[in-house]
């Protein structure tokens, strides 16, 4: 017997394509604003378990407005990898800890001239680095500071 979904909590199943599961899930929490929102307020993302983005459309719109070059910089890196200008990140080692890298860090910010100034970094080190940048108010001056300043040796 299949378990009924409680509409007051967002219960995720692994396969959203199974007979109308998506229609039965009515609400989801936005990872950015922490608000419970209707699923229609989230964009689609087939790679996610529930088939939806983790951030609501309103939060995504705000983030894009704050730094419109962020998404463009990520796209430029993807295109460079596809064109063979950059090796795939998973073939690289993290510049901080030496483990297999999973992400690219834009060392000089997201200005168009710096879109391909990236270093391979593992997800854990990248999160620590971004938290350090935000908590120390270095975000606005990031392009003028060397990457090594934020990493422990």
PDB file of C-alpha atoms in Angstrom:
ATOM      1  CA  UNK A   1       0.000   0.000   0.000  1.00  0.00           C
ATOM      2  CA  UNK A   2       1.369   3.417  -0.971  1.00  0.00           C
ATOM      3  CA  UNK A   3       1.856   6.032   1.737  1.00  0.00           C
ATOM      4  CA  UNK A   4      -0.287   9.181   1.425  1.00  0.00           C
ATOM      5  CA  UNK A   5       1.524  12.519   1.291  1.00  0.00           C
ATOM      6  CA  UNK A   6       0.879  15.065   4.015  1.00  0.00           C
ATOM      7  CA  UNK A   7       0.364  18.391   2.243  1.00  0.00           C
ATOM      8  CA  UNK A   8       1.594  20.382   5.245  1.00  0.00           C
ATOM      9  CA  UNK A   9       5.084  18.967   4.936  1.00  0.00           C
ATOM     10  CA  UNK A  10       7.034  18.534   1.753  1.00  0.00           C
ATOM     11  CA  UNK A  11       7.749  14.842   1.549  1.00  0.00           C
ATOM     12  CA  UNK A  12      10.050  13.911  -1.323  1.00  0.00           C
ATOM     13  CA  UNK A  13      10.064  10.591  -3.134  1.00  0.00           C
ATOM     14  CA  UNK A  14      12.956   9.577  -5.357  1.00  0.00           C
ATOM     15  CA  UNK A  15      11.039   9.229  -8.632  1.00  0.00           C
ATOM     16  CA  UNK A  16       8.744  12.209  -9.358  1.00  0.00           C
ATOM     17  CA  UNK A  17       7.740  10.810 -12.739  1.00  0.00           C
ATOM     18  CA  UNK A  18       5.735   7.998 -11.097  1.00  0.00           C
ATOM     19  CA  UNK A  19       2.025   8.475 -11.866  1.00  0.00           C
ATOM     20  CA  UNK A  20       1.138  11.981 -10.811  1.00  0.00           C
ATOM     21  CA  UNK A  21       3.356  12.218  -7.720  1.00  0.00           C
ATOM     22  CA  UNK A  22       4.328  15.761  -8.629  1.00  0.00           C
ATOM     23  CA  UNK A  23       0.706  16.907  -8.621  1.00  0.00           C
ATOM     24  CA  UNK A  24       0.188  15.491  -5.131  1.00  0.00           C
ATOM     25  CA  UNK A  25       3.059  17.524  -3.630  1.00  0.00           C
ATOM     26  CA  UNK A  26       1.648  21.033  -3.191  1.00  0.00           C
ATOM     27  CA  UNK A  27       4.224  22.876  -1.083  1.00  0.00           C
ATOM     28  CA  UNK A  28       7.973  23.104  -0.746  1.00  0.00           C
ATOM     29  CA  UNK A  29      10.406  25.136   1.365  1.00  0.00           C
ATOM     30  CA  UNK A  30      12.732  27.552  -0.422  1.00  0.00           C
ATOM     31  CA  UNK A  31      16.363  26.927   0.559  1.00  0.00           C
ATOM     32  CA  UNK A  32      17.139  30.660   0.442  1.00  0.00           C
ATOM     33  CA  UNK A  33      14.180  32.479   2.055  1.00  0.00           C
ATOM     34  CA  UNK A  34      13.058  29.474   4.168  1.00  0.00           C
ATOM     35  CA  UNK A  35       9.415  30.159   3.267  1.00  0.00           C
ATOM     36  CA  UNK A  36       6.874  27.442   2.529  1.00  0.00           C
ATOM     37  CA  UNK A  37       5.712  28.070  -1.034  1.00  0.00           C
ATOM     38  CA  UNK A  38       3.451  26.429  -3.571  1.00  0.00           C
ATOM     39  CA  UNK A  39       5.304  24.202  -6.050  1.00  0.00           C
ATOM     40  CA  UNK A  40       4.233  26.501  -8.910  1.00  0.00           C
ATOM     41  CA  UNK A  41       6.652  29.091  -7.458  1.00  0.00           C
ATOM     42  CA  UNK A  42       9.654  26.859  -8.265  1.00  0.00           C
ATOM     43  CA  UNK A  43      11.262  26.288 -11.655  1.00  0.00           C
ATOM     44  CA  UNK A  44      11.739  22.772 -12.971  1.00  0.00           C
ATOM     45  CA  UNK A  45      15.000  20.897 -12.495  1.00  0.00           C
ATOM     46  CA  UNK A  46      14.992  17.261 -13.603  1.00  0.00           C
ATOM     47  CA  UNK A  47      18.206  16.507 -11.708  1.00  0.00           C
ATOM     48  CA  UNK A  48      16.524  17.111  -8.327  1.00  0.00           C
ATOM     49  CA  UNK A  49      14.615  14.372  -6.504  1.00  0.00           C
ATOM     50  CA  UNK A  50      11.323  16.258  -6.634  1.00  0.00           C
ATOM     51  CA  UNK A  51      11.901  17.707 -10.117  1.00  0.00           C
ATOM     52  CA  UNK A  52      12.070  21.303  -8.852  1.00  0.00           C
ATOM     53  CA  UNK A  53      14.767  23.899  -8.107  1.00  0.00           C
ATOM     54  CA  UNK A  54      15.742  24.383  -4.458  1.00  0.00           C
ATOM     55  CA  UNK A  55      15.219  28.171  -4.608  1.00  0.00           C
ATOM     56  CA  UNK A  56      11.882  29.790  -5.422  1.00  0.00           C
ATOM     57  CA  UNK A  57      11.576  31.933  -8.550  1.00  0.00           C
ATOM     58  CA  UNK A  58      11.443  35.158  -6.506  1.00  0.00           C
ATOM     59  CA  UNK A  59      14.710  34.407  -4.680  1.00  0.00           C
ATOM     60  CA  UNK A  60      16.403  33.360  -7.911  1.00  0.00           C
ATOM     61  CA  UNK A  61      15.275  36.631  -9.526  1.00  0.00           C
ATOM     62  CA  UNK A  62      16.736  38.628  -6.612  1.00  0.00           C
ATOM     63  CA  UNK A  63      20.053  36.761  -6.791  1.00  0.00           C
ATOM     64  CA  UNK A  64      20.277  37.319 -10.551  1.00  0.00           C
ATOM     65  CA  UNK A  65      19.604  41.036 -10.063  1.00  0.00           C
ATOM     66  CA  UNK A  66      22.340  41.318  -7.410  1.00  0.00           C
ATOM     67  CA  UNK A  67      24.981  39.751  -9.654  1.00  0.00           C
ATOM     68  CA  UNK A  68      23.838  39.209 -13.250  1.00  0.00           C
ATOM     69  CA  UNK A  69      27.294  38.010 -14.305  1.00  0.00           C
ATOM     70  CA  UNK A  70      27.296  35.051 -11.898  1.00  0.00           C
ATOM     71  CA  UNK A  71      25.216  32.757 -14.117  1.00  0.00           C
ATOM     72  CA  UNK A  72      26.990  34.016 -17.240  1.00  0.00           C
ATOM     73  CA  UNK A  73      30.389  33.227 -15.711  1.00  0.00           C
ATOM     74  CA  UNK A  74      29.298  29.688 -14.846  1.00  0.00           C
ATOM     75  CA  UNK A  75      27.967  29.250 -18.372  1.00  0.00           C
ATOM     76  CA  UNK A  76      31.245  30.523 -19.865  1.00  0.00           C
ATOM     77  CA  UNK A  77      33.178  27.903 -17.882  1.00  0.00           C
ATOM     78  CA  UNK A  78      30.799  25.147 -19.062  1.00  0.00           C
ATOM     79  CA  UNK A  79      31.248  26.280 -22.669  1.00  0.00           C
ATOM     80  CA  UNK A  80      35.050  26.371 -22.269  1.00  0.00           C
ATOM     81  CA  UNK A  81      35.010  22.786 -20.976  1.00  0.00           C
ATOM     82  CA  UNK A  82      32.843  21.657 -23.907  1.00  0.00           C
ATOM     83  CA  UNK A  83      35.148  23.468 -26.358  1.00  0.00           C
ATOM     84  CA  UNK A  84      38.218  21.815 -24.821  1.00  0.00           C
ATOM     85  CA  UNK A  85      39.694  25.080 -23.510  1.00  0.00           C
ATOM     86  CA  UNK A  86      39.447  23.830 -19.917  1.00  0.00           C
ATOM     87  CA  UNK A  87      39.711  20.284 -18.637  1.00  0.00           C
ATOM     88  CA  UNK A  88      36.663  18.888 -16.860  1.00  0.00           C
ATOM     89  CA  UNK A  89      36.758  19.795 -13.168  1.00  0.00           C
ATOM     90  CA  UNK A  90      36.606  16.144 -12.049  1.00  0.00           C
ATOM     91  CA  UNK A  91      39.999  15.511 -13.682  1.00  0.00           C
ATOM     92  CA  UNK A  92      41.571  18.136 -11.397  1.00  0.00           C
ATOM     93  CA  UNK A  93      42.641  18.127  -7.755  1.00  0.00           C
ATOM     94  CA  UNK A  94      41.379  20.667  -5.230  1.00  0.00           C
ATOM     95  CA  UNK A  95      43.880  23.526  -4.889  1.00  0.00           C
ATOM     96  CA  UNK A  96      43.303  23.578  -1.128  1.00  0.00           C
ATOM     97  CA  UNK A  97      43.160  19.981   0.129  1.00  0.00           C
ATOM     98  CA  UNK A  98      44.257  17.892  -2.864  1.00  0.00           C
ATOM     99  CA  UNK A  99      41.092  15.778  -3.085  1.00  0.00           C
ATOM    100  CA  UNK A 100      39.207  15.422  -6.353  1.00  0.00           C
ATOM    101  CA  UNK A 101      37.751  18.794  -7.361  1.00  0.00           C
ATOM    102  CA  UNK A 102      34.007  19.084  -7.986  1.00  0.00           C
ATOM    103  CA  UNK A 103      33.542  22.798  -8.680  1.00  0.00           C
ATOM    104  CA  UNK A 104      35.297  25.794 -10.180  1.00  0.00           C
ATOM    105  CA  UNK A 105      36.037  28.833  -8.009  1.00  0.00           C
ATOM    106  CA  UNK A 106      36.077  32.188  -9.801  1.00  0.00           C
ATOM    107  CA  UNK A 107      39.180  33.651  -8.167  1.00  0.00           C
ATOM    108  CA  UNK A 108      38.768  37.207  -9.475  1.00  0.00           C
ATOM    109  CA  UNK A 109      35.005  37.552  -9.343  1.00  0.00           C
ATOM    110  CA  UNK A 110      32.394  37.438 -12.079  1.00  0.00           C
ATOM    111  CA  UNK A 111      33.333  40.365 -14.325  1.00  0.00           C
ATOM    112  CA  UNK A 112      33.309  39.270 -18.002  1.00  0.00           C
ATOM    113  CA  UNK A 113      37.095  39.624 -18.314  1.00  0.00           C
ATOM    114  CA  UNK A 114      37.513  37.154 -15.408  1.00  0.00           C
ATOM    115  CA  UNK A 115      34.998  34.507 -16.435  1.00  0.00           C
ATOM    116  CA  UNK A 116      37.678  31.908 -17.135  1.00  0.00           C
ATOM    117  CA  UNK A 117      39.955  32.796 -14.206  1.00  0.00           C
ATOM    118  CA  UNK A 118      38.986  29.718 -12.224  1.00  0.00           C
ATOM    119  CA  UNK A 119      40.638  27.211  -9.932  1.00  0.00           C
ATOM    120  CA  UNK A 120      39.441  23.659  -9.244  1.00  0.00           C
ATOM    121  CA  UNK A 121      38.184  23.151  -5.711  1.00  0.00           C
ATOM    122  CA  UNK A 122      36.243  20.457  -3.848  1.00  0.00           C
ATOM    123  CA  UNK A 123      32.716  21.235  -2.656  1.00  0.00           C
ATOM    124  CA  UNK A 124      33.680  21.256   1.029  1.00  0.00           C
ATOM    125  CA  UNK A 125      36.573  23.696   0.598  1.00  0.00           C
ATOM    126  CA  UNK A 126      34.477  25.881  -1.720  1.00  0.00           C
ATOM    127  CA  UNK A 127      31.729  26.244   0.894  1.00  0.00           C
ATOM    128  CA  UNK A 128      34.281  27.103   3.592  1.00  0.00           C
ATOM    129  CA  UNK A 129      35.922  29.649   1.300  1.00  0.00           C
ATOM    130  CA  UNK A 130      32.626  31.308   0.346  1.00  0.00           C
ATOM    131  CA  UNK A 131      31.552  31.494   4.011  1.00  0.00           C
ATOM    132  CA  UNK A 132      34.888  33.109   4.911  1.00  0.00           C
ATOM    133  CA  UNK A 133      34.511  35.601   2.078  1.00  0.00           C
ATOM    134  CA  UNK A 134      30.985  36.539   3.144  1.00  0.00           C
ATOM    135  CA  UNK A 135      31.603  36.685   6.890  1.00  0.00           C
ATOM    136  CA  UNK A 136      34.696  38.854   6.484  1.00  0.00           C
ATOM    137  CA  UNK A 137      32.995  41.225   4.024  1.00  0.00           C
ATOM    138  CA  UNK A 138      35.539  40.411   1.351  1.00  0.00           C
ATOM    139  CA  UNK A 139      32.869  39.683  -1.250  1.00  0.00           C
ATOM    140  CA  UNK A 140      33.004  43.163  -2.796  1.00  0.00           C
ATOM    141  CA  UNK A 141      36.804  43.268  -2.914  1.00  0.00           C
ATOM    142  CA  UNK A 142      37.336  39.631  -3.858  1.00  0.00           C
ATOM    143  CA  UNK A 143      38.830  40.430  -7.288  1.00  0.00           C
ATOM    144  CA  UNK A 144      41.715  42.365  -5.657  1.00  0.00           C
ATOM    145  CA  UNK A 145      42.706  39.698  -3.160  1.00  0.00           C
ATOM    146  CA  UNK A 146      44.747  36.562  -3.873  1.00  0.00           C
ATOM    147  CA  UNK A 147      43.012  33.201  -3.495  1.00  0.00           C
ATOM    148  CA  UNK A 148      45.682  31.885  -1.115  1.00  0.00           C
ATOM    149  CA  UNK A 149      44.821  34.558   1.461  1.00  0.00           C
ATOM    150  CA  UNK A 150      41.566  32.726   2.286  1.00  0.00           C
ATOM    151  CA  UNK A 151      42.961  29.233   2.490  1.00  0.00           C
ATOM    152  CA  UNK A 152      44.621  27.619   5.475  1.00  0.00           C
ATOM    153  CA  UNK A 153      48.011  26.112   4.861  1.00  0.00           C
TER     154      UNK A 153
END
